[in-house]
Amino acid sequence: MSSTVISHSAEHHDSHGHHHQESFITKYIFSGDHKMIAKQFLITGIFMAVFAMMLSILFRIQLAWPEKEFPILEVFLGKWAEGGRIAPDFFLSLVTIHGTIMVFFVLTAGLSGTFSNLLIPYQIGARDMASPLMNMMSYWLFFIASVIMIASFFVESGPASAGWTIYPPLSAVPTAISGSATGMTLWLVSMVLFVASQLIGGINYVSTILNMRTKGMDLWKMPLTIWAFFLTAIVGMLSFPVLVSAVVLLIFDRSFGTSFYLSDLVVQGQILPNEGGSPILFQHLFWFLGHPEVYIVVMPALGLTSEVISTNSRKPIFGYHAMVYSLIGITVLSFIVWGHHMFVTGMNPFLGGVFMITTLIIAVPSAVKAFNYMATLWRGNIRFTPAMMFAIGLVSFFISGGLTGLFLGNAALDINLHDTYFVVAHFHLVMGSASIFGMLCGVYHWYPKMFGRMMNTKLGYLHFWLTFIGAYLVFFPMHFMGIDGVPRRYYAFTQFAFMEKWVSVNMLITWAAIVAGLGQVAFLFNFFYSIFFGERAPQNPWNSNTLEWTTPVEHIHGNWPGEIPTVHRWPYDYSKPGHDQDFIPQNVPFSETMSSNFIHDFEGNEEAERIQAEWDAQHKK
């Protein structure tokens, strides 16, 4: 597989080097530099994650102590917590906005926006993104969408409360409940801006990877991180517009009297005029995005993990080509499995069987990745850095959460488990926790490249163990609640006798969530303190092979001070027999490593093979 590559000469850099002096605004706010935009995405994503985490603590308190009053809640939440108890409508709003922010604003924009921007130009050998202006627009649309989403908490009727999937009719009838009014409108506006941000970013990522790779960087020499970002961008570009179409039809139903999703409804004793629509249509449109969205979230985390595990195992990644093909397989299959979210809608059993088979097939490329990670770790010379700990944590969550996906992918079992806490446990482990751990492993690993400083290792270990143990204590018990039939999104477990026994488990879960939340304080302190006072980073602190570690520690316009390095080899030459060091960067020519070269390194280049064979014969290798 090959593609046209473009090299950038020193003369091209000189045209960048003599740019005008940047002001504070053009350097830190309206920046076109991919490195600064990556930091903007990351810090905004961290803020949104903290906000969403606080929402989750609030509704967990309600579930753990449903009859207890906490006067402090009324101080902060006002009418939404009169008497110190969260109102039922507001409880659903908390669940809705928590899910929306985590899935879209943290795990999509915060993860992909940060590391695609940071690593794509660095690792393929480009001065910047294909369009810095579009890159800047992508961030600012995301920022405005974030502001609008949070602003919905300050409108009279409160934020949206139809679940993060915003199913009609709650989302389509403004008078249904308080959260169906202005807050729902703000949710829709925010999401349209968010999708625009993702589409602009995705076009930029794909264009940059296809057209701006440095000399020698063909597709099979790209790190798995770049493959993951590339395929993630393609999935987003094909699936996000479908969500916009669903949202536009929803706005028409809300504001212009159409009936795309509405039919035969009675609201507060009044018969609505809508007829002929179907909420199932919305489910099809939403989940056609919603399931690819799972992989938009997971694939970048898997790409980051591949790089971190290989680097810190001091071994080549096991099955590089298989890893690439598994990513491609996930990309293709992700578009033909959305129906497994809809087994209980009265779907034709034959069609349900088709979706069940494709859902179970997608477990194959996912399992390939899990096995390849374990094979890479096997007998490796492992360095347990904080980044490596979070990468191994991702593998743990990916396996434990993925196994429960086999239950939910089976139509007969899913009908019993659908909309129970079993589903909550599954996707919070395999998508939520795994992706968060992938994002955190990326932060710890590439922090020296982003800020020129090192994070504190001991605080990193504390952060890992509190988060890892806390996540399992929060989500693992939910599997048993789901098997017992406990439904999700219920305001209190005291209304039904069979659910009362789970109140004590909810208390355990809530305390675990609070402790895990406090663990994030260690991360936040470590992150922001180290920006200013952390130990100064060396150029290549992890002895990595990829091109970003050949750039200076101090950020410069255009990334490299002179000509961009030429790539000669794949990015995973670790612990190669015959070499005096346990890593060989991608820009080191084979002529400098004759004692460790193998014939297959030259990809069929007969001249190089001949020279190597002559050298081997001369030195009796």
XYZ file of C-alpha atoms in Angstrom:
621
model
C 0.000 0.000 0.000
C 1.416 3.358 -0.905
C 0.391 6.939 -1.390
C 1.961 10.159 -2.583
C 4.122 11.772 0.055
C 5.214 15.374 0.261
C 8.496 16.359 1.867
C 9.106 19.760 3.338
C 12.469 21.350 2.752
C 14.410 23.728 4.910
C 13.471 26.507 2.480
C 9.817 25.811 3.204
C 10.558 26.130 6.903
C 12.374 29.430 6.342
C 9.178 30.880 4.920
C 7.571 29.949 8.234
C 10.469 31.011 10.350
C 10.236 34.711 9.480
C 6.600 35.146 10.527
C 5.476 38.221 12.441
C 5.745 38.427 16.215
C 2.683 36.820 17.819
C 0.629 38.582 20.471
C -0.866 36.837 23.488
C -4.205 36.549 21.670
C -2.800 35.064 18.461
C -0.485 32.682 20.334
C -2.685 31.382 23.140
C -6.304 32.101 22.167
C -6.887 32.331 18.407
C -3.927 30.137 17.541
C -3.412 28.240 14.300
C -0.591 26.117 15.723
C -1.586 22.467 16.066
C 0.353 22.158 19.346
C -1.523 25.021 21.019
C -4.887 23.850 19.658
C -4.171 20.397 21.137
C -3.643 22.014 24.559
C -6.852 24.024 24.151
C -8.830 20.856 23.411
C -7.217 19.053 26.344
C -7.789 21.738 28.973
C -11.371 22.363 27.803
C -11.967 18.601 27.849
C -10.568 18.352 31.389
C -12.906 21.145 32.548
C -15.907 19.422 30.940
C -14.891 16.088 32.511
C -14.753 17.646 35.974
C -18.191 19.206 35.414
C -19.677 15.885 34.246
C -18.072 14.067 37.184
C -19.694 16.501 39.627
C -23.088 15.813 38.014
C -22.561 12.065 38.446
C -21.703 12.495 42.136
C -24.949 14.428 42.605
C -27.193 11.753 41.127
C -25.219 8.987 42.853
C -25.952 10.719 46.209
C -29.654 10.622 45.357
C -29.514 6.896 44.522
C -27.536 5.987 47.656
C -29.651 7.975 50.136
C -33.034 8.456 48.380
C -34.949 9.484 51.524
C -32.238 11.623 53.134
C -32.144 15.426 52.945
C -28.930 17.355 52.297
C -29.615 21.077 52.924
C -26.359 22.026 51.182
C -27.855 20.788 47.906
C -30.564 23.449 48.096
C -27.897 26.108 48.641
C -26.220 25.226 45.326
C -29.162 23.954 43.254
C -31.996 26.160 44.492
C -35.439 25.091 43.308
C -34.017 21.891 41.808
C -33.248 20.588 45.310
C -35.950 22.050 47.543
C -35.778 20.644 51.039
C -32.337 19.219 50.334
C -33.553 16.495 47.928
C -32.915 16.538 44.187
C -36.148 16.933 42.198
C -37.070 13.942 39.986
C -37.053 16.052 36.792
C -33.639 17.465 37.637
C -32.316 13.980 38.395
C -33.022 13.005 34.791
C -31.348 16.230 33.628
C -28.210 15.326 35.590
C -28.101 11.896 33.941
C -28.721 13.414 30.499
C -26.050 16.102 30.599
C -23.521 13.809 32.322
C -23.848 11.285 29.500
C -23.814 13.913 26.760
C -20.710 15.657 28.048
C -18.743 12.479 28.697
C -19.528 10.809 25.365
C -19.209 13.825 23.089
C -17.346 16.653 24.801
C -14.755 14.615 26.727
C -14.259 11.253 25.026
C -14.760 12.510 21.461
C -13.477 16.091 21.336
C -11.241 15.945 24.397
C -9.541 12.732 23.299
C -9.453 12.966 19.487
C -9.176 16.749 19.394
C -6.164 16.721 21.704
C -4.107 13.867 20.350
C -5.035 14.069 16.664
C -3.926 17.696 16.699
C -0.792 17.039 18.708
C 0.469 13.866 17.061
C -0.629 13.843 13.413
C 1.791 16.582 12.231
C 4.492 15.415 14.648
C 4.395 11.712 13.816
C 3.985 11.962 10.027
C 6.593 14.727 9.711
C 4.519 17.790 8.817
C 4.979 21.436 9.742
C 1.328 21.789 10.777
C -2.158 20.687 9.811
C -3.309 21.010 6.207
C -5.474 23.995 7.221
C -4.546 25.771 10.472
C -7.558 28.096 10.039
C -9.996 25.171 9.890
C -8.203 23.699 12.880
C -8.771 26.864 14.889
C -12.430 26.962 13.788
C -12.844 23.357 14.914
C -11.734 24.212 18.449
C -13.802 27.368 18.766
C -16.984 25.684 17.552
C -16.333 23.000 20.176
C -15.763 25.662 22.851
C -18.981 27.525 21.958
C -20.914 24.236 21.981
C -19.500 23.509 25.458
C -20.576 26.929 26.753
C -24.105 26.498 25.371
C -24.417 23.020 26.912
C -23.436 24.300 30.365
C -25.587 27.436 29.920
C -28.678 25.212 29.743
C -28.388 24.842 33.552
C -29.204 28.534 33.920
C -32.502 28.674 32.002
C -35.797 28.729 33.895
C -37.011 25.319 32.714
C -33.669 23.614 33.381
C -31.376 21.563 31.139
C -32.453 18.821 28.751
C -33.833 15.717 30.433
C -34.606 13.101 27.796
C -31.516 10.948 28.405
C -28.312 11.451 26.406
C -30.037 9.634 23.514
C -32.821 12.297 23.559
C -35.548 9.924 22.399
C -38.883 11.431 21.291
C -41.470 12.229 22.455
C -39.720 13.778 25.516
C -37.319 15.620 23.219
C -39.886 16.413 20.512
C -42.745 17.873 22.584
C -41.612 21.098 24.354
C -44.465 20.848 26.871
C -43.825 17.213 27.879
C -41.725 17.961 30.997
C -39.677 20.938 32.162
C -36.516 19.536 30.599
C -38.213 19.361 27.195
C -38.430 23.149 26.878
C -35.616 25.700 26.375
C -32.946 23.389 27.822
C -33.695 20.834 25.112
C -33.398 23.522 22.432
C -29.997 24.549 23.785
C -28.933 20.886 23.749
C -29.845 20.631 20.062
C -28.062 23.877 19.133
C -24.988 22.818 21.086
C -24.849 19.439 19.346
C -25.152 20.928 15.851
C -22.172 23.204 16.589
C -20.315 20.252 18.074
C -20.860 18.144 14.952
C -19.692 21.029 12.749
C -16.524 21.161 14.859
C -15.916 17.438 14.448
C -16.498 17.477 10.688
C -14.093 20.374 10.138
C -11.503 18.645 12.310
C -12.006 15.286 10.598
C -11.535 16.711 7.109
C -8.327 18.348 8.329
C -6.979 15.152 9.892
C -7.635 13.019 6.811
C -6.220 15.630 4.418
C -3.071 16.032 6.505
C -2.394 12.295 6.786
C -2.959 11.609 3.081
C -1.053 14.589 1.672
C 1.586 15.818 4.107
C 3.660 12.809 5.155
C 7.394 13.352 5.075
C 9.753 11.570 2.679
C 9.802 7.829 3.314
C 6.661 7.811 5.480
C 4.434 5.404 3.561
C 1.260 4.053 5.112
C 2.991 0.940 6.508
C 5.520 3.046 8.365
C 2.889 5.101 10.158
C 2.519 4.517 13.916
C -0.702 2.824 14.998
C -1.715 6.109 16.625
C -1.948 7.718 13.184
C -3.881 4.772 11.756
C -6.344 5.076 14.644
C -6.810 8.856 14.212
C -7.154 8.461 10.441
C -9.874 5.805 10.627
C -11.621 7.576 13.518
C -11.868 10.735 11.413
C -13.371 8.743 8.534
C -15.975 7.157 10.827
C -16.884 10.591 12.222
C -17.184 12.208 8.793
C -19.578 9.474 7.622
C -21.718 9.141 10.755
C -22.005 12.574 12.409
C -24.033 14.139 9.549
C -26.739 11.538 10.227
C -27.114 12.908 13.766
C -27.518 16.399 12.322
C -30.300 15.148 10.054
C -32.024 13.563 13.081
C -31.661 16.817 15.025
C -33.023 18.941 12.155
C -36.144 16.752 11.900
C -36.493 16.968 15.690
C -36.354 20.773 15.525
C -39.063 20.693 12.844
C -41.266 18.557 15.102
C -40.633 20.852 18.070
C -41.135 24.177 16.349
C -42.940 23.812 13.011
C -45.708 21.303 13.647
C -44.325 18.416 11.599
C -44.741 14.774 12.624
C -41.570 12.932 11.721
C -41.330 11.310 15.162
C -44.753 12.016 16.719
C -48.104 10.252 16.486
C -51.236 9.868 18.646
C -50.012 11.618 21.793
C -51.874 12.957 24.804
C -50.031 15.540 26.931
C -51.648 16.785 30.164
C -55.077 15.637 28.968
C -54.752 17.365 25.593
C -54.672 15.336 22.375
C -51.863 16.567 20.119
C -52.606 16.990 16.401
C -49.512 15.021 15.317
C -50.067 11.748 13.489
C -48.171 9.462 11.155
C -44.706 9.820 12.691
C -42.589 7.204 14.428
C -40.061 7.580 17.263
C -38.403 4.420 15.889
C -37.199 6.528 12.933
C -35.283 8.701 15.371
C -33.729 5.637 16.984
C -32.463 4.426 13.606
C -30.932 7.814 12.807
C -29.473 8.303 16.267
C -27.898 4.858 16.560
C -26.497 5.000 13.039
C -24.263 7.623 14.618
C -24.458 6.246 18.154
C -22.734 2.947 17.563
C -19.938 4.234 15.320
C -19.555 6.862 18.065
C -18.472 4.059 20.414
C -15.516 3.415 18.109
C -14.897 7.115 17.516
C -14.285 7.143 21.263
C -12.403 3.842 21.622
C -10.148 3.732 18.540
C -7.981 6.781 19.402
C -7.532 5.363 22.923
C -6.443 2.030 21.404
C -3.992 3.849 19.128
C -2.404 5.707 22.047
C -2.245 2.477 24.054
C -0.473 0.664 21.200
C 2.291 3.261 21.209
C 2.643 3.378 25.002
C 2.638 -0.415 25.487
C 5.235 -1.000 22.767
C 7.493 1.806 24.033
C 7.352 0.720 27.669
C 7.582 -3.004 26.947
C 10.742 -2.286 24.913
C 9.355 -4.665 22.284
C 7.962 -4.274 18.772
C 4.168 -4.169 18.769
C 2.922 -7.699 18.181
C 1.139 -8.137 14.833
C 1.404 -4.605 13.402
C -0.418 -5.499 10.174
C -3.082 -7.435 12.089
C -3.587 -4.380 14.321
C -4.096 -2.152 11.273
C -6.505 -4.593 9.632
C -8.432 -4.951 12.897
C -8.860 -1.158 13.030
C -10.094 -1.207 9.424
C -12.449 -4.086 10.275
C -13.861 -2.189 13.255
C -14.335 0.873 11.036
C -16.356 -1.047 8.432
C -18.364 -3.191 10.839
C -19.238 -0.246 13.108
C -21.749 0.959 10.495
C -23.749 -2.278 10.320
C -24.395 -3.081 13.980
C -26.581 -0.161 15.144
C -29.725 -2.302 15.270
C -28.545 -4.164 18.378
C -29.635 -1.092 20.357
C -33.160 -1.690 19.069
C -33.878 -5.388 19.641
C -36.867 -4.494 21.878
C -38.554 -2.166 19.355
C -40.475 -4.966 17.647
C -37.784 -5.465 15.028
C -38.321 -8.264 12.499
C -36.636 -11.355 14.016
C -34.723 -12.040 10.779
C -33.321 -8.491 10.777
C -32.550 -8.862 14.482
C -30.587 -11.990 13.633
C -28.573 -10.102 11.011
C -27.679 -7.361 13.499
C -26.856 -9.992 16.119
C -24.406 -11.744 13.774
C -22.632 -8.518 12.732
C -22.449 -7.452 16.383
C -20.797 -10.704 17.399
C -18.431 -10.555 14.397
C -17.127 -7.140 15.498
C -15.816 -8.888 18.608
C -13.192 -10.574 16.383
C -11.096 -7.494 15.468
C -11.555 -6.224 19.020
C -10.205 -9.513 20.376
C -7.273 -9.325 17.940
C -6.248 -6.051 19.545
C -6.606 -7.400 23.084
C -4.551 -10.527 22.332
C -1.898 -8.489 20.529
C -1.526 -6.184 23.524
C -1.043 -9.155 25.812
C 1.462 -10.710 23.401
C 3.399 -7.428 23.325
C 3.491 -7.351 27.120
C 4.514 -11.031 27.351
C 8.154 -11.280 28.477
C 8.733 -7.611 27.757
C 11.225 -5.514 29.676
C 8.338 -3.529 31.119
C 8.749 -0.042 32.575
C 5.784 0.711 34.814
C 5.466 4.438 34.136
C 2.113 6.071 34.983
C 1.329 6.073 31.252
C 2.024 2.328 31.066
C -0.171 1.668 34.099
C -3.105 3.454 32.468
C -2.465 1.615 29.184
C -2.590 -1.754 30.966
C -5.718 -0.530 32.776
C -7.318 0.118 29.395
C -6.577 -3.462 28.312
C -8.197 -4.717 31.525
C -11.365 -2.673 31.011
C -11.478 -3.500 27.303
C -11.473 -7.226 28.064
C -13.806 -7.248 31.099
C -16.248 -4.804 29.535
C -16.021 -6.417 26.107
C -16.974 -9.855 27.410
C -20.329 -8.515 28.660
C -20.900 -7.169 25.155
C -21.302 -10.790 24.018
C -24.346 -11.022 26.296
C -25.922 -7.816 24.991
C -25.150 -8.646 21.366
C -27.329 -11.749 21.666
C -30.916 -10.709 20.912
C -32.560 -13.258 23.221
C -30.443 -12.166 26.198
C -30.566 -8.459 25.368
C -34.363 -8.393 25.547
C -34.063 -9.317 29.238
C -31.084 -7.084 30.011
C -32.061 -4.051 27.917
C -32.285 -0.749 29.830
C -31.060 -2.361 33.042
C -27.915 -1.580 34.992
C -26.175 -4.402 33.102
C -26.053 -2.103 30.066
C -24.763 0.779 32.193
C -21.980 -1.447 33.564
C -21.042 -2.728 30.103
C -20.601 0.548 28.289
C -19.037 2.356 31.239
C -16.302 -0.281 31.338
C -15.664 -0.973 27.662
C -16.207 2.543 26.355
C -16.151 4.981 29.267
C -13.416 3.681 31.569
C -11.253 2.190 28.802
C -11.302 5.405 26.776
C -10.673 7.611 29.809
C -7.681 5.423 30.681
C -6.445 5.679 27.093
C -6.752 9.446 27.260
C -4.918 9.581 30.606
C -2.142 7.290 29.390
C -1.721 9.683 26.465
C -1.579 12.701 28.774
C 1.117 11.166 30.971
C 3.155 9.903 27.987
C 3.053 13.023 25.799
C 2.955 15.621 28.577
C 6.718 16.336 28.101
C 6.050 17.022 24.421
C 3.088 19.288 25.173
C 4.542 21.337 28.026
C 8.293 20.610 28.106
C 7.975 19.375 31.700
C 7.615 16.033 33.468
C 4.632 15.122 35.633
C 5.202 13.793 39.144
C 5.437 9.978 38.983
C 4.267 9.240 42.538
C 1.142 11.353 42.103
C 0.597 9.501 38.826
C 0.644 6.138 40.616
C -1.750 7.440 43.292
C -4.062 8.708 40.568
C -3.973 5.368 38.749
C -4.763 3.125 41.703
C -7.582 5.302 43.073
C -9.142 5.554 39.622
C -8.645 1.907 38.618
C -9.994 0.409 41.843
C -12.746 3.021 42.037
C -13.950 2.328 38.489
C -14.281 -1.410 39.116
C -16.035 -0.838 42.465
C -18.477 1.534 40.761
C -19.345 -0.447 37.654
C -18.737 -4.145 38.365
C -21.594 -4.504 40.921
C -23.991 -3.009 38.382
C -23.816 -6.206 36.336
C -25.549 -8.104 39.149
C -28.135 -5.359 39.581
C -28.921 -5.626 35.879
C -29.242 -9.420 35.982
C -31.763 -8.916 38.812
C -33.747 -6.609 36.522
C -32.984 -3.240 38.139
C -33.781 -0.579 35.501
C -31.485 2.346 34.744
C -32.380 6.052 35.213
C -34.775 5.388 38.112
C -34.898 8.186 40.650
C -35.158 5.983 43.754
C -34.880 2.273 44.484
C -37.388 2.408 47.334
C -40.518 2.295 45.189
C -40.302 -1.446 44.471
C -39.732 -4.177 47.038
C -37.415 -6.278 44.860
C -35.094 -3.279 44.335
C -34.755 -2.254 47.997
C -32.002 -4.809 48.635
C -29.787 -2.918 46.159
C -29.843 0.356 48.136
C -26.862 -0.794 50.208
C -24.965 -1.675 47.015
C -25.771 1.799 45.718
C -24.199 3.242 48.845
C -21.006 1.260 48.129
C -21.021 2.463 44.518
C -21.536 6.073 45.575
C -18.712 6.011 48.122
C -16.432 4.417 45.503
C -17.408 7.154 43.024
C -16.631 9.864 45.588
C -13.206 8.360 46.382
C -12.419 7.945 42.664
C -13.527 11.540 42.142
C -11.165 12.710 44.884
C -8.426 10.762 43.103
C -8.810 13.113 40.169
C -7.706 15.973 42.448
C -4.248 14.370 42.476
C -4.264 14.414 38.681
C -5.497 17.998 38.407
C -2.856 19.235 40.854
C -0.134 17.219 39.103
C -1.227 18.447 35.665
C -1.434 22.178 36.360
C 1.413 22.357 38.895
C 3.805 20.553 36.552
C 3.122 23.025 33.721
C 4.973 25.667 35.728
C 7.099 23.809 38.274
C 7.633 20.297 36.914
C 11.078 18.936 36.185
C 12.267 20.057 32.748
C 11.875 17.285 30.197
C 14.722 15.904 28.064
C 14.139 15.709 24.327
C 13.274 11.997 24.317
C 12.403 10.988 27.899
C 10.976 7.560 27.004
C 13.589 6.561 24.362
C 10.860 6.373 21.723
C 11.253 5.849 17.989
C 8.592 8.130 16.526
C 9.343 11.482 14.912
C 7.811 13.781 17.540
C 10.740 13.055 19.851
C 13.190 14.410 17.260
C 11.739 17.934 17.637
C 13.189 20.419 20.154
C 11.726 20.508 23.659
C 10.924 24.211 23.212
C 8.085 24.553 20.737
C 8.972 26.330 17.512
C 6.896 27.400 14.568
C 7.049 24.558 12.039
C 8.138 21.895 14.575
C 11.653 21.211 13.181
C 14.336 23.940 13.014
C 15.753 22.660 9.729
C 14.709 20.061 7.211
C 12.131 17.534 8.337
C 13.689 14.114 9.063
C 13.374 11.413 6.410
C 11.765 8.161 7.560
C 13.626 4.910 6.875
C 11.953 2.302 9.064
C 8.736 1.411 10.924
C 8.179 2.921 14.390
C 8.593 -0.216 16.512
C 12.280 -1.169 16.262
C 12.721 -1.838 19.984
C 15.286 -4.259 21.484
C 16.523 -5.279 18.045
C 19.206 -8.013 18.229
C 22.634 -6.749 17.244
C 22.036 -3.088 18.076
C 23.826 -1.401 20.977
C 20.680 0.411 22.200
C 17.183 -0.947 22.759
C 15.560 1.538 20.366
C 16.215 2.799 16.828
C 14.354 6.006 15.840
C 12.513 6.060 12.523
C 14.886 8.617 11.008
C 18.012 6.459 11.471
C 19.118 5.046 8.053
C 19.684 1.308 7.691
C 23.255 2.070 6.674
C 23.932 3.073 10.291
C 22.536 -0.150 11.769
C 24.084 -2.843 9.573
C 24.690 -5.191 12.504
C 20.979 -5.317 13.383
C 19.297 -5.223 9.971
C 17.161 -8.069 8.655
C 16.407 -8.757 5.011
C 12.680 -8.166 5.528
C 13.445 -4.639 6.782
C 14.058 -3.497 3.198
C 10.566 -4.253 1.834
C 11.885 -5.898 -1.354
C 14.493 -3.233 -2.169
C 16.937 -5.467 -4.078
C 19.845 -3.011 -3.944
C 19.547 -2.620 -0.164
C 19.199 -6.378 0.261
C 22.356 -6.933 -1.818
C 24.384 -4.435 0.215
C 23.156 -5.988 3.475
C 23.922 -9.521 2.258
C 27.465 -8.472 1.316
C 27.957 -6.887 4.746
C 26.577 -9.983 6.494
C 28.925 -12.232 4.529
C 31.900 -10.012 5.274
C 31.145 -9.962 8.995
C 29.847 -13.568 9.062
C 26.614 -12.476 10.690
